[in-house]
């Protein structure tokens, strides 16, 4: 145990009540999303896709399902990487993170709700994925070769399986942690460390496959062995940034007290800096290998994103998602200033939407549309508002800090 003075744990500051202003802001976000979806689904109807059938006729696709896919994948990333980060803390016996771990744990509880959103994506699979059409699977040689994996039945089975197992793990981590608040049983911590090992193994496989299904299979002719890791890096970067926003909101409303301080901001920000760099590393490596090999089955992915007005978004993406956050997070005082961090975190959440828009829309829409962008942003704001409302309401039911964790005392001595 450190000899430094421990932070004080005031349990009156750990019982959260959703402020009216925050509730109204989240409901307004949901309202923006509802309006955006209504316009997208019913105001535009079916638009022309870049794909053609055997007779040379262009397919038609509904804009709303593409927006729903972006929002759904966005919050799946927040929720499931929350479980992942919780598992990492248990697996490593982490002490520094005890007082902020309840945030990660609560994120995971959203998994079943994300599953309901995923039902909408499943209903729209024929608008999103050309492989969902039986005629395409029969007549397209390459898609036919992949049809054992890329078919509606196996797609639905994987979605149900992954969401179901993720949800079980989420409720185990959160339920046992909350139970430990009351019974203080040390063995619970040992049990969760074992559970965490199992989750990490399942997560590594399931996250890659889910990313293949939801995003990569939008271009079923494309090949990339790095896409699962690339998608993980972006999702985890976003999740880490969101923790800083949640902490800033809680602190602004008078919660947590000394239990969470600049040392915790600093550690989360170091993870954020590391994941920002990792995203750039994986993204550049994927691009470089495809560019160097110059194989048509790979290069067309970037070609679609360099024509039809998409080139500007492609060139902008590395600057907004890597260069700006990287440079701003290098400075140590910045990583310890929550008033600065929440603004940078909001930027990172925004550019995660930007990246998902860049991944999803060019697969079916040949030309960039600012109206599509605005509606997709509004829809994503609504889904994120739903996620935030769910998480903050869950905070009301239990202590904001795992007060029964045997490592709490070491965490309260955490300093840098």
Coordinates of C-alpha atoms in Angstrom, one line a residue:
X1 CA 0.0 0.0 0.0
X2 CA 1.3 3.5 -0.8
X3 CA 2.3 5.8 2.0
X4 CA 0.7 8.7 0.3
X5 CA -2.4 10.3 1.6
X6 CA -5.5 8.4 0.5
X7 CA -8.4 10.0 -1.2
X8 CA -11.6 10.3 0.8
X9 CA -14.5 8.1 -0.1
X10 CA -17.8 9.9 0.6
X11 CA -20.6 7.4 0.0
X12 CA -23.2 10.2 -0.1
X13 CA -21.5 11.2 -3.4
X14 CA -21.9 7.7 -4.8
X15 CA -25.7 7.6 -5.0
X16 CA -26.6 9.0 -8.4
X17 CA -29.8 10.7 -9.3
X18 CA -30.3 11.7 -12.9
X19 CA -30.4 15.6 -13.1
X20 CA -33.4 17.0 -15.0
X21 CA -31.1 19.0 -17.3
X22 CA -29.2 15.9 -18.3
X23 CA -32.4 13.9 -18.7
X24 CA -33.8 16.5 -21.0
X25 CA -30.6 16.7 -23.1
X26 CA -30.6 12.9 -23.6
X27 CA -34.3 12.9 -24.5
X28 CA -33.6 15.7 -27.0
X29 CA -30.9 13.6 -28.5
X30 CA -33.3 10.7 -28.9
X31 CA -35.8 13.1 -30.4
X32 CA -33.3 14.2 -33.0
X33 CA -32.6 10.5 -33.8
X34 CA -36.3 9.7 -34.2
X35 CA -36.8 12.7 -36.6
X36 CA -33.8 11.7 -38.6
X37 CA -34.9 8.1 -39.0
X38 CA -38.4 9.1 -40.0
X39 CA -37.1 11.3 -42.7
X40 CA -34.6 8.7 -43.9
X41 CA -37.1 5.8 -43.9
X42 CA -40.2 7.6 -45.2
X43 CA -38.9 10.8 -46.8
X44 CA -36.5 9.2 -49.1
X45 CA -37.8 5.7 -49.6
X46 CA -35.7 3.4 -51.7
X47 CA -32.7 5.1 -53.5
X48 CA -30.6 3.7 -56.3
X49 CA -27.7 1.5 -55.1
X50 CA -24.4 1.1 -56.9
X51 CA -25.1 -2.6 -57.4
X52 CA -26.8 -4.1 -60.5
X53 CA -28.6 -7.4 -61.1
X54 CA -27.9 -9.8 -63.9
X55 CA -30.2 -7.9 -66.2
X56 CA -28.3 -4.7 -65.7
X57 CA -30.9 -3.0 -63.5
X58 CA -29.6 -1.1 -60.5
X59 CA -30.8 -2.3 -57.1
X60 CA -32.6 0.0 -54.7
X61 CA -31.9 0.4 -51.0
X62 CA -33.4 2.2 -48.1
X63 CA -31.3 5.0 -46.6
X64 CA -32.8 4.4 -43.1
X65 CA -31.2 1.0 -42.7
X66 CA -27.8 2.3 -43.4
X67 CA -28.2 4.9 -40.7
X68 CA -29.5 2.3 -38.3
X69 CA -26.5 0.1 -39.0
X70 CA -24.1 3.0 -38.2
X71 CA -25.9 3.8 -34.9
X72 CA -26.2 0.1 -33.9
X73 CA -22.6 -0.6 -34.6
X74 CA -21.6 2.5 -32.7
X75 CA -23.3 1.5 -29.5
X76 CA -22.4 -2.1 -29.8
X77 CA -18.8 -0.9 -29.8
X78 CA -19.4 1.2 -26.7
X79 CA -21.2 -1.6 -24.9
X80 CA -19.0 -4.6 -25.7
X81 CA -15.7 -2.8 -25.3
X82 CA -17.0 -1.8 -21.9
X83 CA -17.3 -5.5 -21.0
X84 CA -13.8 -6.0 -22.5
X85 CA -12.2 -3.2 -20.4
X86 CA -14.0 -4.6 -17.3
X87 CA -12.5 -8.0 -18.1
X88 CA -9.0 -6.6 -18.5
X89 CA -9.2 -4.9 -15.1
X90 CA -10.2 -8.2 -13.4
X91 CA -7.7 -10.3 -15.4
X92 CA -4.8 -8.1 -14.5
X93 CA -5.8 -7.4 -10.9
X94 CA -5.9 -3.7 -11.6
X95 CA -6.0 -1.4 -8.6
X96 CA -6.1 2.0 -10.2
X97 CA -9.4 1.5 -12.0
X98 CA -11.6 0.3 -9.1
X99 CA -13.4 3.6 -8.6
X100 CA -14.1 4.1 -12.3
X101 CA -14.8 0.4 -13.1
X102 CA -18.6 0.6 -12.4
X103 CA -18.8 2.8 -15.5
X104 CA -17.3 0.1 -17.7
X105 CA -19.5 -2.6 -16.1
X106 CA -22.7 -0.6 -16.7
X107 CA -21.9 -0.1 -20.4
X108 CA -22.1 -3.8 -20.9
X109 CA -25.7 -4.0 -19.6
X110 CA -26.8 -2.2 -22.8
X111 CA -25.9 -5.3 -24.9
X112 CA -29.5 -6.7 -24.9
X113 CA -30.9 -3.3 -26.1
X114 CA -28.2 -3.2 -28.8
X115 CA -29.6 -6.6 -29.8
X116 CA -33.0 -5.1 -30.3
X117 CA -31.5 -2.5 -32.5
X118 CA -29.8 -5.3 -34.4
X119 CA -33.2 -6.8 -35.2
X120 CA -33.8 -3.7 -37.3
X121 CA -30.6 -4.3 -39.2
X122 CA -31.6 -7.9 -39.7
X123 CA -35.0 -6.7 -41.2
X124 CA -33.0 -4.5 -43.5
X125 CA -30.3 -7.0 -44.6
X126 CA -31.7 -7.2 -48.1
X127 CA -31.3 -3.4 -48.5
X128 CA -27.8 -3.4 -46.9
X129 CA -26.1 -6.6 -48.1
X130 CA -26.1 -7.8 -51.7
X131 CA -25.2 -11.4 -50.5
X132 CA -28.6 -11.5 -48.8
X133 CA -30.3 -11.9 -52.2
X134 CA -30.5 -15.7 -53.1
X135 CA -30.1 -14.8 -56.8
X136 CA -26.9 -13.0 -56.2
X137 CA -25.5 -15.9 -54.1
X138 CA -26.3 -18.3 -57.0
X139 CA -25.0 -16.2 -59.9
X140 CA -22.0 -14.4 -58.4
X141 CA -19.1 -16.9 -58.4
X142 CA -17.2 -15.3 -55.5
X143 CA -20.3 -14.7 -53.3
X144 CA -21.4 -18.2 -54.0
X145 CA -18.1 -19.5 -52.8
X146 CA -18.6 -17.5 -49.5
X147 CA -22.3 -18.4 -49.2
X148 CA -21.7 -21.0 -46.6
X149 CA -20.9 -18.1 -44.2
X150 CA -22.6 -15.2 -46.0
X151 CA -26.3 -16.2 -45.9
X152 CA -29.2 -14.8 -43.9
X153 CA -29.7 -17.8 -41.6
X154 CA -26.1 -18.0 -40.4
X155 CA -26.0 -14.2 -40.1
X156 CA -29.0 -14.2 -37.8
X157 CA -27.6 -17.2 -35.8
X158 CA -24.3 -15.4 -35.2
X159 CA -26.0 -12.1 -34.2
X160 CA -28.2 -13.9 -31.7
X161 CA -25.3 -16.0 -30.3
X162 CA -22.9 -13.1 -29.9
X163 CA -25.4 -10.7 -28.3
X164 CA -26.7 -13.4 -26.0
X165 CA -23.2 -14.5 -24.8
X166 CA -22.0 -10.9 -24.4
X167 CA -25.1 -10.1 -22.4
X168 CA -24.6 -13.0 -20.1
X169 CA -21.0 -12.0 -19.4
X170 CA -22.1 -8.4 -18.9
X171 CA -24.6 -9.3 -16.2
X172 CA -22.2 -11.7 -14.5
X173 CA -19.6 -8.9 -14.2
X174 CA -22.0 -6.3 -13.1
X175 CA -24.2 -8.5 -10.9
X176 CA -21.3 -10.0 -8.9
X177 CA -19.7 -6.6 -8.5
X178 CA -22.9 -5.1 -7.2
X179 CA -23.4 -8.1 -4.9
X180 CA -19.9 -7.6 -3.5
X181 CA -20.8 -4.1 -2.5
X182 CA -23.0 -5.7 0.1
X183 CA -21.4 -9.0 1.1
X184 CA -17.7 -7.9 0.7
X185 CA -16.7 -11.5 -0.2
X186 CA -13.1 -11.5 -1.5
X187 CA -13.6 -14.7 -3.4
X188 CA -15.9 -12.8 -5.8
X189 CA -12.9 -10.9 -7.1
X190 CA -11.1 -14.2 -7.8
X191 CA -14.1 -15.7 -9.5
X192 CA -14.5 -12.6 -11.8
X193 CA -10.8 -12.9 -12.8
X194 CA -11.5 -16.5 -14.0
X195 CA -14.6 -15.4 -15.9
X196 CA -12.6 -12.5 -17.5
X197 CA -10.2 -15.0 -19.1
X198 CA -13.1 -16.8 -20.7
X199 CA -14.6 -13.6 -21.9
X200 CA -11.4 -12.3 -23.5
X201 CA -11.1 -15.5 -25.6
X202 CA -14.7 -15.3 -26.7
X203 CA -14.5 -11.6 -27.4
X204 CA -11.5 -11.9 -29.7
X205 CA -13.3 -14.2 -32.0
X206 CA -16.8 -12.9 -31.7
X207 CA -15.9 -9.2 -32.2
X208 CA -14.0 -9.9 -35.4
X209 CA -16.8 -12.0 -36.8
X210 CA -19.5 -9.4 -35.9
X211 CA -17.4 -6.7 -37.6
X212 CA -17.1 -8.9 -40.6
X213 CA -20.8 -9.5 -40.7
X214 CA -22.0 -5.9 -40.1
X215 CA -19.4 -3.9 -41.9
X216 CA -17.0 -5.8 -44.0
X217 CA -19.7 -7.9 -45.7
X218 CA -21.2 -4.7 -47.1
X219 CA -18.5 -5.3 -49.8
X220 CA -18.5 -9.1 -50.0
X221 CA -16.0 -9.3 -52.8
X222 CA -13.4 -7.5 -50.6
X223 CA -10.6 -9.3 -48.8
X224 CA -8.7 -8.0 -45.7
X225 CA -7.1 -10.0 -42.9
X226 CA -6.8 -6.9 -40.7
X227 CA -10.4 -5.6 -40.6
X228 CA -11.4 -7.1 -37.3
X229 CA -8.5 -5.6 -35.5
X230 CA -9.0 -2.3 -37.3
X231 CA -12.7 -2.2 -36.2
X232 CA -11.8 -3.0 -32.6
X233 CA -9.2 -0.2 -32.4
X234 CA -11.8 2.4 -33.5
X235 CA -14.5 1.1 -31.2
X236 CA -12.2 0.9 -28.2
X237 CA -10.8 4.4 -28.8
X238 CA -14.3 5.7 -28.8
X239 CA -15.3 3.8 -25.7
X240 CA -12.3 5.2 -23.8
X241 CA -13.2 8.7 -24.8
X242 CA -16.8 8.2 -23.7
X243 CA -15.6 7.3 -20.2
X244 CA -14.1 10.7 -19.9
X245 CA -17.4 12.4 -20.9
X246 CA -19.3 10.3 -18.3
X247 CA -16.8 11.1 -15.6
X248 CA -17.0 14.8 -16.5
X249 CA -20.8 14.8 -16.3
X250 CA -20.7 13.0 -12.9
X251 CA -18.1 15.4 -11.5
X252 CA -19.9 18.4 -12.8
X253 CA -23.1 17.3 -10.9
X254 CA -21.2 16.8 -7.7
X255 CA -20.7 13.0 -7.7
X256 CA -17.7 10.8 -7.0
X257 CA -15.8 13.4 -4.9
X258 CA -12.1 12.5 -4.4
X259 CA -12.7 8.9 -5.4
X260 CA -12.0 9.8 -9.0
X261 CA -9.3 12.5 -9.6
X262 CA -6.7 13.7 -12.2
X263 CA -4.7 10.5 -11.7
X264 CA -7.6 8.4 -13.1
X265 CA -8.2 10.9 -16.0
X266 CA -4.5 10.5 -16.7
X267 CA -4.6 6.8 -16.9
X268 CA -7.7 6.6 -19.1
X269 CA -6.1 9.3 -21.3
X270 CA -2.9 7.2 -21.7
X271 CA -5.0 4.3 -22.8
X272 CA -6.8 6.6 -25.2
X273 CA -3.5 7.9 -26.6
X274 CA -2.3 4.3 -27.0
X275 CA -5.4 3.2 -28.8
X276 CA -5.4 6.3 -31.1
X277 CA -1.9 5.3 -32.2
X278 CA -2.9 1.7 -32.5
X279 CA -5.8 2.6 -34.8
X280 CA -3.5 4.6 -37.0
X281 CA -1.0 1.8 -37.1
X282 CA -3.5 -0.8 -38.1
X283 CA -5.3 1.5 -40.6
X284 CA -2.1 2.5 -42.3
X285 CA -0.8 -1.1 -42.4
X286 CA -4.1 -2.3 -44.0
X287 CA -3.9 0.4 -46.6
X288 CA -0.2 0.0 -47.3
X289 CA -0.4 -3.8 -47.8
X290 CA -3.4 -3.4 -50.2
X291 CA -1.7 -0.6 -52.1
X292 CA 1.6 -2.5 -52.4
X293 CA 0.0 -5.8 -53.5
X294 CA -2.3 -4.0 -55.9
X295 CA -4.7 -6.9 -56.2
X296 CA -8.1 -5.9 -57.7
X297 CA -10.1 -7.9 -55.1
X298 CA -8.6 -5.6 -52.4
X299 CA -7.9 -2.2 -54.1
X300 CA -11.5 -1.6 -55.1
X301 CA -12.5 -0.9 -51.4
X302 CA -10.3 2.3 -51.4
X303 CA -11.2 3.1 -55.1
X304 CA -14.9 3.4 -54.1
X305 CA -13.8 5.8 -51.4
X306 CA -11.7 8.0 -53.7
X307 CA -14.4 8.6 -56.3
X308 CA -17.9 10.1 -56.4
X309 CA -17.0 12.9 -53.9
X310 CA -15.8 10.4 -51.3
X311 CA -12.1 11.3 -51.8
X312 CA -12.3 14.3 -49.4
X313 CA -13.6 12.1 -46.6
X314 CA -10.9 9.5 -47.2
X315 CA -8.1 12.1 -47.1
X316 CA -9.6 13.8 -44.0
X317 CA -10.1 10.7 -41.9
X318 CA -6.6 10.1 -40.6
X319 CA -6.2 13.8 -39.7
X320 CA -9.4 14.0 -37.6
X321 CA -9.2 10.6 -36.0
X322 CA -5.4 10.3 -35.5
X323 CA -3.3 13.4 -36.0
X324 CA -5.5 15.9 -33.9
X325 CA -6.1 13.6 -30.9
X326 CA -2.6 12.3 -30.9
X327 CA -1.0 15.7 -30.8
X328 CA -3.4 17.0 -28.1
X329 CA -2.9 13.9 -25.9
X330 CA 0.9 14.1 -25.9
X331 CA 0.9 16.9 -23.4
X332 CA 0.8 15.6 -19.8
X333 CA -1.3 18.5 -18.4
X334 CA -3.9 17.9 -21.0
X335 CA -4.3 14.3 -19.9
X336 CA -5.0 15.5 -16.3
X337 CA -7.5 18.2 -17.2
X338 CA -11.1 16.9 -17.3
X339 CA -12.4 20.2 -18.8
X340 CA -10.1 19.8 -21.7
X341 CA -10.6 16.0 -22.0
X342 CA -14.3 15.9 -22.3
X343 CA -14.2 18.2 -25.3
X344 CA -11.5 16.1 -27.0
X345 CA -13.6 13.0 -26.1
X346 CA -16.6 14.5 -27.8
X347 CA -14.5 15.1 -30.9
X348 CA -13.4 11.5 -30.9
X349 CA -17.0 10.3 -30.7
X350 CA -17.9 12.5 -33.6
X351 CA -15.1 11.2 -35.8
X352 CA -16.1 7.7 -34.9
X353 CA -19.4 8.4 -36.5
X354 CA -17.5 10.0 -39.5
X355 CA -15.5 6.8 -39.9
X356 CA -18.5 4.5 -39.7
X357 CA -20.3 6.7 -42.3
X358 CA -17.1 6.3 -44.5
X359 CA -17.2 2.5 -44.0
X360 CA -21.0 2.0 -44.6
X361 CA -22.3 4.4 -47.2
X362 CA -19.8 4.1 -50.1
X363 CA -20.5 0.4 -50.2
X364 CA -24.0 1.1 -51.6
X365 CA -24.0 4.8 -52.5
X366 CA -21.7 5.8 -55.4
X367 CA -21.8 9.5 -54.6
X368 CA -21.3 11.4 -51.4
X369 CA -24.4 13.3 -50.2
X370 CA -24.3 16.0 -47.5
X371 CA -27.9 15.3 -46.8
X372 CA -27.2 11.6 -46.2
X373 CA -24.4 12.7 -43.8
X374 CA -26.6 15.0 -41.8
X375 CA -29.4 12.5 -41.5
X376 CA -26.9 9.8 -40.5
X377 CA -25.4 12.1 -37.9
X378 CA -28.8 12.8 -36.5
X379 CA -29.7 9.1 -36.3
X380 CA -26.5 8.3 -34.6
X381 CA -27.0 11.1 -32.1
X382 CA -30.4 9.6 -31.2
X383 CA -29.0 6.1 -30.7
X384 CA -26.1 7.4 -28.6
X385 CA -28.7 9.4 -26.6
X386 CA -30.6 6.2 -25.9
X387 CA -27.4 4.6 -24.8
X388 CA -26.6 7.5 -22.5
X389 CA -30.1 7.5 -21.0
X390 CA -29.9 3.8 -20.3
X391 CA -26.5 4.0 -18.7
X392 CA -27.3 7.0 -16.4
X393 CA -30.6 5.4 -15.3
X394 CA -28.7 2.2 -14.4
X395 CA -26.3 4.4 -12.3
X396 CA -29.3 5.3 -10.1
X397 CA -29.8 1.8 -8.9
X398 CA -26.3 1.1 -7.4
X399 CA -23.3 2.8 -6.0
X400 CA -21.1 4.6 -8.6
X401 CA -18.1 2.9 -7.1
X402 CA -17.6 -0.9 -6.3
X403 CA -17.3 -0.2 -2.5
X404 CA -16.9 -3.9 -1.8
X405 CA -13.8 -4.5 -3.9
X406 CA -10.8 -5.6 -1.8
X407 CA -8.6 -3.4 -3.9
X408 CA -10.5 -0.2 -3.2
X409 CA -8.1 1.0 -0.5
X410 CA -5.1 0.7 -2.9
X411 CA -7.1 2.6 -5.5
X412 CA -7.8 5.5 -3.1
X413 CA -4.0 5.8 -2.7
X414 CA -3.5 5.9 -6.4
X415 CA -1.2 8.7 -7.5
X416 CA 1.3 9.6 -10.2

